[in-house]
XYZ file of C-alpha atoms in Angstrom:
561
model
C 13.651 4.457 44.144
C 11.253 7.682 43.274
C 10.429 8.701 39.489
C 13.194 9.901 37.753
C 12.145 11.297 34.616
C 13.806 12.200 31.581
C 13.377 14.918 29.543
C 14.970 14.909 26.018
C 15.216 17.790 23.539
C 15.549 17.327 20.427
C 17.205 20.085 17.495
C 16.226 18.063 15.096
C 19.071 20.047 13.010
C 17.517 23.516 12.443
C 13.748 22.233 12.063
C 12.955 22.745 15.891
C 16.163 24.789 17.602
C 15.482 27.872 14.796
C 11.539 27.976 15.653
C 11.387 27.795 19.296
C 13.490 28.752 22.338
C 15.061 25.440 23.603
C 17.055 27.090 26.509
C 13.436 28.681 27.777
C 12.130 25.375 27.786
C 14.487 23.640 29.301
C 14.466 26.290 32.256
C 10.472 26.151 32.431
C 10.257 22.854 32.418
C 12.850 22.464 35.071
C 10.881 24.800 37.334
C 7.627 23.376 37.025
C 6.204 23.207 40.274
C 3.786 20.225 39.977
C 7.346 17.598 39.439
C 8.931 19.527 42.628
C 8.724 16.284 44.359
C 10.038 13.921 41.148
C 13.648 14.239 39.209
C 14.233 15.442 36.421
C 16.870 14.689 33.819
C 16.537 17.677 31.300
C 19.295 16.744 28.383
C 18.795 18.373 24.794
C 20.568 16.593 20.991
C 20.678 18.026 17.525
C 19.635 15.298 16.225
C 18.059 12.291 18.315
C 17.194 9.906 16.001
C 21.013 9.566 14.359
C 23.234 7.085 15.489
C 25.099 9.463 17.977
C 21.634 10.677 19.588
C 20.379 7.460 20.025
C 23.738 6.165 21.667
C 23.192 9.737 23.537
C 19.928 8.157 24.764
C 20.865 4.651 25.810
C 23.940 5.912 27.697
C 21.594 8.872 29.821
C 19.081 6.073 30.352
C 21.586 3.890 31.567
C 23.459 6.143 33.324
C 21.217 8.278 35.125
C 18.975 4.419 35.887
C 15.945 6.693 34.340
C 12.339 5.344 35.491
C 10.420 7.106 32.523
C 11.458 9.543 29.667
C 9.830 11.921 27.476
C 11.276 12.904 23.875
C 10.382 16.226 22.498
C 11.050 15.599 18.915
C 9.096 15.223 15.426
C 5.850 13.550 14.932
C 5.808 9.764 16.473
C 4.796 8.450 13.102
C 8.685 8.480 12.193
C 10.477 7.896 15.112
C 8.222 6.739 17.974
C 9.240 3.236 17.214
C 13.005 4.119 17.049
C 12.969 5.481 20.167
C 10.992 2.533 21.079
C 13.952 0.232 20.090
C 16.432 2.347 21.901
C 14.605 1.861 25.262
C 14.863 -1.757 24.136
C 18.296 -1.661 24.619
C 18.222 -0.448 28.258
C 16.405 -1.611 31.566
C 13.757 1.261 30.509
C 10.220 -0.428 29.798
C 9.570 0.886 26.311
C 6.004 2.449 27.514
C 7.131 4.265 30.289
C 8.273 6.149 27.210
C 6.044 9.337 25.305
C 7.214 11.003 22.443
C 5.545 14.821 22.050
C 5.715 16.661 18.507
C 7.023 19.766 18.389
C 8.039 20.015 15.201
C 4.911 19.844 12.782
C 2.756 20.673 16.014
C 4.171 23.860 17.151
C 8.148 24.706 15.020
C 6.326 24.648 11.634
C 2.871 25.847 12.121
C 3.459 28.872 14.335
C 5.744 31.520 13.149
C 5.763 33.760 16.241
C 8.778 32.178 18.610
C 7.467 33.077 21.918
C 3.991 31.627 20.761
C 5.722 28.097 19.299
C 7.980 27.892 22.669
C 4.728 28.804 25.002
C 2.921 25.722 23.395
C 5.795 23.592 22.731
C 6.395 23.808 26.769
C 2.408 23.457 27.259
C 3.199 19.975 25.357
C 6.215 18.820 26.747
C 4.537 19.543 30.325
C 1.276 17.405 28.937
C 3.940 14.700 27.943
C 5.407 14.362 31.681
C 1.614 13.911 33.306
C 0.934 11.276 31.120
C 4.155 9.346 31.410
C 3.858 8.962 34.936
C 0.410 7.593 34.424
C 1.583 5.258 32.224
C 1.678 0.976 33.089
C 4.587 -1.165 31.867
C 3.349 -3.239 29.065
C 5.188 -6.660 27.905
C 5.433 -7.703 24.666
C 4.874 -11.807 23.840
C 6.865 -13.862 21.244
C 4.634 -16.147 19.146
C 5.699 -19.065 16.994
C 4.846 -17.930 13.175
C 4.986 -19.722 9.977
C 6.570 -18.285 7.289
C 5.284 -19.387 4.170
C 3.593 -17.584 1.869
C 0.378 -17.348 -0.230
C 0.059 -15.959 -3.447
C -2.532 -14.930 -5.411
C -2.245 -15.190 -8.953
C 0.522 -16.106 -11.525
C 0.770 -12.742 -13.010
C 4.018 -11.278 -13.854
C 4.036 -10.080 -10.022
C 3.076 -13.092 -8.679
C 5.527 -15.159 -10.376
C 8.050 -12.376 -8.945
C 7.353 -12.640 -5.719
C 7.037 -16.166 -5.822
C 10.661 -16.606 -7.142
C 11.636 -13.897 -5.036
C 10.309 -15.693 -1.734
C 11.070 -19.574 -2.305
C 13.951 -21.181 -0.360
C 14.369 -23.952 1.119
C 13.155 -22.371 4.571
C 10.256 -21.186 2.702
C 7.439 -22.920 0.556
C 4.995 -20.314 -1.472
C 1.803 -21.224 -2.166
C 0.861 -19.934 -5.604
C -2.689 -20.369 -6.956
C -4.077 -19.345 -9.878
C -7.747 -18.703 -11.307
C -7.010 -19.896 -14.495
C -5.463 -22.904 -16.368
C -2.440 -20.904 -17.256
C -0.020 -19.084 -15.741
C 1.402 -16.068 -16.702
C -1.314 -13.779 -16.876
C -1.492 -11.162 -19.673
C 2.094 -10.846 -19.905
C 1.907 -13.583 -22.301
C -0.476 -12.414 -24.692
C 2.082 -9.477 -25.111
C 4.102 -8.694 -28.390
C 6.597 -6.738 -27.148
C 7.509 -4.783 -24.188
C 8.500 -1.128 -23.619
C 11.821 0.217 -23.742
C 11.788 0.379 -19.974
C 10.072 -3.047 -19.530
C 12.969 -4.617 -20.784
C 14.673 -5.947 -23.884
C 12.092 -8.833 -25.219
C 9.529 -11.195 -23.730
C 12.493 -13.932 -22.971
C 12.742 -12.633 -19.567
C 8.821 -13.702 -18.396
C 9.238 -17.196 -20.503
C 12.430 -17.618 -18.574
C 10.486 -16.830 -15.164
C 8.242 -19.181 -15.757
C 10.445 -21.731 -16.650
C 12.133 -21.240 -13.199
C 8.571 -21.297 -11.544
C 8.148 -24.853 -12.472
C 11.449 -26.301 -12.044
C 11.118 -24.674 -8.377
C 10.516 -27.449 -5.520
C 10.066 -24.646 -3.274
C 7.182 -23.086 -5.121
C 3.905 -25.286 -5.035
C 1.433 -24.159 -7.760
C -2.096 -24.657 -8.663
C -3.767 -23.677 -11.298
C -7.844 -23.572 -11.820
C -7.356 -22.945 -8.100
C -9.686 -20.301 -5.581
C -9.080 -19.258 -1.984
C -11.741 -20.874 0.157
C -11.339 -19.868 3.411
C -8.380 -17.876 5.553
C -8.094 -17.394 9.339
C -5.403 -16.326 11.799
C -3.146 -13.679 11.573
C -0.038 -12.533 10.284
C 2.850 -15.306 11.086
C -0.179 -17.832 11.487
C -2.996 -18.483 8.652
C -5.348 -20.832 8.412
C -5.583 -21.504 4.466
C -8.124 -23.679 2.496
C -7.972 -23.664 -1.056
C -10.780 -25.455 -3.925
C -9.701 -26.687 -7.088
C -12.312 -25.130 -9.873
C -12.297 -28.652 -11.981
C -12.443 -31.004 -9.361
C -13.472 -29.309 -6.312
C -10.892 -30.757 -4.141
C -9.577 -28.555 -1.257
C -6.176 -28.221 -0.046
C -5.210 -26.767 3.851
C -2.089 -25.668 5.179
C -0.287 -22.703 6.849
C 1.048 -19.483 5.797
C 2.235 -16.382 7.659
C 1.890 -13.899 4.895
C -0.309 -13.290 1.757
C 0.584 -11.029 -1.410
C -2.601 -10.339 -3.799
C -1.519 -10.306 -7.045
C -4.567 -10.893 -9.006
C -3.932 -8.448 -12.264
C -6.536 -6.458 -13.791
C -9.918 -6.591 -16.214
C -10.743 -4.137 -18.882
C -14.023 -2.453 -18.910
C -16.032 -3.748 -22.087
C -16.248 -1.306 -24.759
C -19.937 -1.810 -25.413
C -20.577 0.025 -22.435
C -19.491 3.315 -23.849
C -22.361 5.365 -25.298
C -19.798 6.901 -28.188
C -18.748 3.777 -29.515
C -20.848 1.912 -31.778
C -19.523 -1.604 -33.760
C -20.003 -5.161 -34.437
C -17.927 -8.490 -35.186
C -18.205 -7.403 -38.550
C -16.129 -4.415 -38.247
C -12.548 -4.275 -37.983
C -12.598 -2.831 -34.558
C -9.867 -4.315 -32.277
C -8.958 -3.734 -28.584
C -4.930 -3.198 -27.689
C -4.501 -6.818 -26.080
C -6.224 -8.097 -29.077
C -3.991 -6.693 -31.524
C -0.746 -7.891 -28.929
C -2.409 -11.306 -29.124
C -2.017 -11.201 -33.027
C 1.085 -9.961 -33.296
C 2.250 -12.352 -31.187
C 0.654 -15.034 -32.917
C 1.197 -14.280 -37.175
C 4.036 -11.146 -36.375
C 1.986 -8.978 -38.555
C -0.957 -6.561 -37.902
C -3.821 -7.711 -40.257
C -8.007 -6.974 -41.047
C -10.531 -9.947 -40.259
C -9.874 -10.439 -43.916
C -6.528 -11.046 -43.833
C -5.666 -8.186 -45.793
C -3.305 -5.449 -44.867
C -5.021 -2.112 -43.609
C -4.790 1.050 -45.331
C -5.190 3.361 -42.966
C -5.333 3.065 -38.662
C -7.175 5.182 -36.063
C -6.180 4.312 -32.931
C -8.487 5.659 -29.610
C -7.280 6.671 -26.224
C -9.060 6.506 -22.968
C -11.910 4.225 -23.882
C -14.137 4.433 -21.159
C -12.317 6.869 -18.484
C -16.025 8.526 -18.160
C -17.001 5.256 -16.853
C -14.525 4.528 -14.896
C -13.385 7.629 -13.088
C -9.877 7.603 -13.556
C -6.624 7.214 -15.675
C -5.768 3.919 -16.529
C -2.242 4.976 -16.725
C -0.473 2.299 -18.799
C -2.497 2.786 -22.181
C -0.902 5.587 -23.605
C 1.917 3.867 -24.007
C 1.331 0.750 -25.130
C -1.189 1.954 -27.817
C 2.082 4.239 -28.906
C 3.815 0.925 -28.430
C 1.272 -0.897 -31.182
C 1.341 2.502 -33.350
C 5.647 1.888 -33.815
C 4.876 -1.253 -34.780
C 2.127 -0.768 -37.471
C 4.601 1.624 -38.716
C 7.162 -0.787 -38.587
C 5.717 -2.827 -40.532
C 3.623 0.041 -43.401
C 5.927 2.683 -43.335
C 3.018 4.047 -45.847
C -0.032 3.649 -43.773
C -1.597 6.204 -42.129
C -1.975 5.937 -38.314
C -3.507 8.515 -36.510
C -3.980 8.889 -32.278
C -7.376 10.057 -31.114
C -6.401 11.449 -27.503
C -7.955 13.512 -24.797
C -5.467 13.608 -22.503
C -1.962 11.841 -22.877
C 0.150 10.004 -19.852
C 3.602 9.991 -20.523
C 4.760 8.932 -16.814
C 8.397 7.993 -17.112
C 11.359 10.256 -19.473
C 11.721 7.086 -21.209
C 7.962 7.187 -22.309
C 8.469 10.918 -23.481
C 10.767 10.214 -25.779
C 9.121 7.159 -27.292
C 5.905 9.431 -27.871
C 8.747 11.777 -29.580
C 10.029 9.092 -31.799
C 7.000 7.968 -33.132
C 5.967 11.346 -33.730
C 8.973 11.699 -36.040
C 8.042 8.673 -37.648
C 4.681 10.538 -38.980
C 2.453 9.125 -36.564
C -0.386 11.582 -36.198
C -1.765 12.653 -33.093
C -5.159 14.477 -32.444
C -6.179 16.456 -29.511
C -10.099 15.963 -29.312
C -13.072 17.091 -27.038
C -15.619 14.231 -28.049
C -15.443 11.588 -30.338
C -18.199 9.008 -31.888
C -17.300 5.821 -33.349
C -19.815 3.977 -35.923
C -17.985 1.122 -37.522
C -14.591 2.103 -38.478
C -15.682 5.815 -38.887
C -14.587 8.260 -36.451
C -16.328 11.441 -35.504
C -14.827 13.623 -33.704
C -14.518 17.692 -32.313
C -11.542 19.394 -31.430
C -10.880 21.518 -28.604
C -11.910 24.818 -30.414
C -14.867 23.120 -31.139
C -14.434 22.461 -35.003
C -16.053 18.937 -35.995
C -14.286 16.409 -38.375
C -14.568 13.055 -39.821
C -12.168 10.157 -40.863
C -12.802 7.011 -42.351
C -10.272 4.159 -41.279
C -10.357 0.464 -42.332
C -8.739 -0.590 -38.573
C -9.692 0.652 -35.652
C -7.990 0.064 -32.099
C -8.139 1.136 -28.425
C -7.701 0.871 -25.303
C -10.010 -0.073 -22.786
C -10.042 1.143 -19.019
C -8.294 -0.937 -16.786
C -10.657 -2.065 -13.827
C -10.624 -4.531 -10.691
C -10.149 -8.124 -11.553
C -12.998 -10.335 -11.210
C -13.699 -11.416 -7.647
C -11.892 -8.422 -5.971
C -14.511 -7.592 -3.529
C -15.145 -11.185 -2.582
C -11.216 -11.919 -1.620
C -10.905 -8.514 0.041
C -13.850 -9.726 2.177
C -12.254 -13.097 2.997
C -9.191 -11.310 3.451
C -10.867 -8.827 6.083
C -8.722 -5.503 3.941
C -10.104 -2.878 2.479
C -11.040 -1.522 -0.958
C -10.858 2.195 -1.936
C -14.004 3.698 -3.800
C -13.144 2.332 -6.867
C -12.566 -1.573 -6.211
C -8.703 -1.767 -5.948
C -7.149 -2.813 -2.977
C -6.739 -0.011 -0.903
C -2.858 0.297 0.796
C -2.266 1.140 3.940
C -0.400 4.480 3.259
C 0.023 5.774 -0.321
C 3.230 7.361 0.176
C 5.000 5.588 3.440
C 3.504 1.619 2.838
C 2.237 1.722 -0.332
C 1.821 -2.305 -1.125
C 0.901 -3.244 2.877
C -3.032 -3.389 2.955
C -5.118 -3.075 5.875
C -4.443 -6.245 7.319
C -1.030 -6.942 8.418
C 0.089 -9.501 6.757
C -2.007 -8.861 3.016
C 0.220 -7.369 0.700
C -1.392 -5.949 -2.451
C 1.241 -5.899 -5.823
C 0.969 -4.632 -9.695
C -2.678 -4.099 -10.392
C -4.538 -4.943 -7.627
C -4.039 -2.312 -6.586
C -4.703 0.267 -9.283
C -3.165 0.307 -12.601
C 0.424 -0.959 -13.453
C 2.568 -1.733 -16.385
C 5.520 -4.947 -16.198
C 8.095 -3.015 -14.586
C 5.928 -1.097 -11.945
C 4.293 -5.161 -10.868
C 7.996 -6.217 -10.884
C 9.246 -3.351 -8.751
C 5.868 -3.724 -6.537
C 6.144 -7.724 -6.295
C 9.809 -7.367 -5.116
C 8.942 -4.490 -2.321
C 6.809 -7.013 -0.724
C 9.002 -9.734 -0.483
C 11.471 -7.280 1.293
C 8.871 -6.330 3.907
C 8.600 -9.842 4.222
C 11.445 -11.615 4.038
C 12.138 -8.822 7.034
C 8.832 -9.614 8.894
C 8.950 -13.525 8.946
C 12.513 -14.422 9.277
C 12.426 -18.567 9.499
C 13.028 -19.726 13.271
C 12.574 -16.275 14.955
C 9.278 -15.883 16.236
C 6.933 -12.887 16.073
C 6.185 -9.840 18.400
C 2.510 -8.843 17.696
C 0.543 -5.426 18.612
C 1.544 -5.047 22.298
C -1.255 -1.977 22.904
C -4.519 -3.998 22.619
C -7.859 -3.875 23.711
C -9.111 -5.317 26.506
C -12.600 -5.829 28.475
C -13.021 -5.269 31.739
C -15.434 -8.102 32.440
C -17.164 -6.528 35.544
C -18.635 -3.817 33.563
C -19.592 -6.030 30.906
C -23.074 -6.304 29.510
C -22.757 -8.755 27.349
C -24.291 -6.689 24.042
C -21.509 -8.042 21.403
C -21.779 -4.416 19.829
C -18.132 -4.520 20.032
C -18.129 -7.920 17.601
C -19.859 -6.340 15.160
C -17.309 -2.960 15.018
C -14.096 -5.082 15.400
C -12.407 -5.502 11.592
C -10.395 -7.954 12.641
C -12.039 -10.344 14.126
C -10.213 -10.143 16.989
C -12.931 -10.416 19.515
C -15.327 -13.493 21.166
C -18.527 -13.967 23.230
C -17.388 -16.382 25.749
C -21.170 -17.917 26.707
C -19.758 -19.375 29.979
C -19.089 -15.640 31.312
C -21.733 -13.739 29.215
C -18.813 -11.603 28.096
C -17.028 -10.313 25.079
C -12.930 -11.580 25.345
C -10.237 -9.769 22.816
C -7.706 -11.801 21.423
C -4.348 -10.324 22.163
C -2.833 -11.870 19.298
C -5.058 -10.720 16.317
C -5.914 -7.478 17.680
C -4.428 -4.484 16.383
C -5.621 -1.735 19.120
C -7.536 0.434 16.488
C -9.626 1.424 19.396
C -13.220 0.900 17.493
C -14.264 -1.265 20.375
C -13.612 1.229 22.574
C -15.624 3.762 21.414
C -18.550 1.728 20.768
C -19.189 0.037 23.862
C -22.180 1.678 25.604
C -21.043 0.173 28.985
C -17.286 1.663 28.839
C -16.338 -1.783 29.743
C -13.273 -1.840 27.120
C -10.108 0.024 27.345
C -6.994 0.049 24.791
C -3.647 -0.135 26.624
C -1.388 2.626 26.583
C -4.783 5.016 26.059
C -6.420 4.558 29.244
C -8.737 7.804 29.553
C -6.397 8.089 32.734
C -3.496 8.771 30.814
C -4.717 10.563 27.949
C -6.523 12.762 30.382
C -3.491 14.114 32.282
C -1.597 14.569 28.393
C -4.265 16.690 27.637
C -4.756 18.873 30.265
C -1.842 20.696 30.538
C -1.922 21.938 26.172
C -5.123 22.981 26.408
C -4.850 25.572 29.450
């Protein structure tokens, strides 16, 4: 049987039929000279990726036994794969499949309509040379393990950990220190939109322990981790004892908290043990110890200044979650001396949520005082400070507290390094996608939750910690096996020197020198067909699959006529 290629238009509602002429494309494309000799199935939707288009697609597959198909739609980042799945369904190799954007690539960024439907055509004809050129890939099922490691017994660890257990799955949590729970329990109180009281992170923990799916160690480091996702390597050390325990996971979640940045290392503030100078978490510590906010004395203060954004300068950014809590500590100072003067030293003021708006508006009406500064010097518990016009003023305060700037935890470039992901330029894990995967990490398989990846309060870590046991709980289902990246690297060993540049450039890990040969060999299961190899081999001995310079060659040549 010859090529039969399909040709699929999609509306996409107004977004592409309103911008370009479909009917003109569907007649140019159907004349194009160069396909005179193939057949072409030229079929246009409103809307391809619904449930009716992609039924629409399956059935004209079926019916019309396509050989290879081309879908003029959005951009491939949102529907290649379900388009993808849909020639799953029929007798259609999924990469004798292309998807061409002509939406964002010529609907939305050309207003002229003969212009958007000349290049959208230009495309679409690029789209049809390539697809031919195309070679039927396979994909291969792999046994996986799907267990899980965690990293730290933070409020999102202990999350995720309850979240994942079962008794098809055993979690792994370990923990740096002796404790678990992280800073959650040296908290007071929580915001309003925390939830109620602490009860709910003793009650987690409780659970934790009684677990027998959830194995934890505490005073425990990752050692060593190889493999990839669905099959880890893991080897953990005890810090007392130095004993190491190995086993298998298929997934990892990093939930290793935060540090704060030590005050000391701000020029502007100047103070010693002797002074009354406390940071928040200190003051949550006491409060949750004696219920009552007190001087190194013992005594009751008599009047509070309370400073925002303790080392931003330093650090770069907003810390996000301090604002609130030190409004938090301010309601309950006042709380507790309805007489004693508190008063905010701020800069700028993050009120993220409506529920932290009108907190800050309720403890306004209480009489809390808040200050809108330029600069500020601290010497003692005597604040110095200029306001934004520029006029200088000084307070005296017996009790001074503030918030530090929340920074990596300790050791976050050494895991990310063992972990093969990324950090971002301040030392957070970086994710792989702000907006569209925002706790996946470089690596497949590393999920980053609460702080670890920048700054987060209870409820964001909770709301974090549960999104990555969905994407796993999705991704290792017990007894299925896993698919991995089907559109690899690979060397052609004839043309291979045998230079290893191509170890060196690979992230992860995915490639060998095989000594026997004198050649590099890529590991179909741990690469991910980023294409680095590619470009750095001087020989031009590696290809990736599916972007043979044959195929992207004939895509190309068409558009750019």
């Amino acid at each position: 049987m010859g090529d039969k290629i399909g040709i699929f238009l999609c509306e996409c509602g107004p977004n592409i039929a309103s911008k370009v002429d479909m009917d003109r494309i569907a007649a140019e494309i159907a004349g194009l000279k160069d396909f005179g000799d193939k057949e072409l199935v030229i079929r246009r939707h409103k809307l391809l990726c619904s449930n009716e288009g992609k039924k629409f697609l399956e059935d004209e597959i079926n019916s019309n036994e396509l050989t290879h198909m081309v879908c003029a739609a959005c951009s491939p980042r949102e529907h290649d794969s379900t388009f993808i799945g849909v020639c799953k369904k029929t007798k259609l190799n999924p990469y004798l499949y292309t998807m061409v954007n002509i939406r964002e690539q010529c609907a939305w960024v050309i207003p002229d309509k003969e212009q958007s439907t000349d290049k959208a055509v230009k495309y679409i004809h690029g789209g049809m040379n390539r697809v031919l050129y195309q070679e039927q890939l396979f994909e291969n099922q792999l046994d996986s393990n799907c267990d899980v490691l965690v990293i730290g017994a933070g409020i999102a660890g202990v999350q995720a950990s309850l979240n994942l257990a079962s008794k098809d799955r055993t979690v792994y949590l370990i923990e740096r220190a002796p404790e678990l729970g992280g800073k959650t329990t040296r908290l007071h109180g929580l915001l309003t939109e925390q939830g109620s009281n602490l009860n709910m992170i003793s009650q987690k923990l409780a659970k934790l322990k009684k677990n027998p799916n959830i194995k934890v160690f505490t005073s425990t480091k990752l050692e060593s981790i190889i493999g990839f996702q669905g099959n880890y390597e893991i080897v953990i050390r005890n810090l007392v004892n130095n004993d190491t325990t190995e086993f298998m996971a298929g997934a990892v979640i990093v939930a290793t908290g935060y540090e704060l940045l030590h005050a000391g290392e701000s020029a502007y503030m100047e103070f010693s043990d002797e002074h009354d100078v406390h940071c928040g978490l200190e003051i949550e510590a006491l409060m949750a110890q004696q219920k009552k906010v007190l001087k190194k004395n013992g005594k009751t203060p008599t009047s509070v200044g309370i400073i925002h954004c303790v080392g931003r300068e330093l650090s770069g950014y907003c810390s996000k979650i301090c604002c609130n809590y030190l409004i938090k500590i301010s309601s309950y100072i006042r709380a507790m001396y309805p007489d004693v003067p508190v008063v905010h030293y701020i800069r700028d003021l993050c009120l993220p949520t409506k529920d932290s708006q009108s907190f800050y508006k309720d403890v306004r009406e209480e009489g809390i005082e808040f200050k809108y500064i330029s600069g500020l010097n601290l010497k003692g518990e005597t604040v110095k400070y200029a306001d934004p016009y520029g006029t200088e003023g000084t307070d005296e305060h017996d009790m001074i507290i503030y918030a530090k700037s929340v920074i990596p935890a300790m050791g976050t470039k050494e895991l990310a390094q063992l972990l093969n992901i990324d950090l971002d330029e301040y030392g957070f894990i970086k994710e792989a996608h702000l907006k569209i995967n925002p706790i996946s990490s470089s690596n497949d398989g590393i999920f980053a939750v609460g702080a670890a990846h920048g700054p987060a309060n209870v409820a964001d870590s909770i709301i974090q910690a549960k999104a990555a046991v969905a994407k796993i709980s999705t991704q290792l289902i017990p007894g299925q096996k896993i698919v991995p990246e089907v559109k690899v690297s690979e060397v052609l060993e004839a043309y291979c020197t045998g230079c290893q540049t191509c170890l060196k450039v690979c992230k992860y890990g995915a490639i060998y020198f095989d000594d026997a040969k004198a050649v590099s060999v890529v590991n179909g299961a741990v690469c991910r067909g980023c294409g680095n190899c590619v470009g750095s081999c001087p020989s031009g001995s590696i290809r990736s699959r599916h972007f043979t310079n044959p195929q992207l060659f004939q895509e190309i040549k068409e558009a750019v006529r």
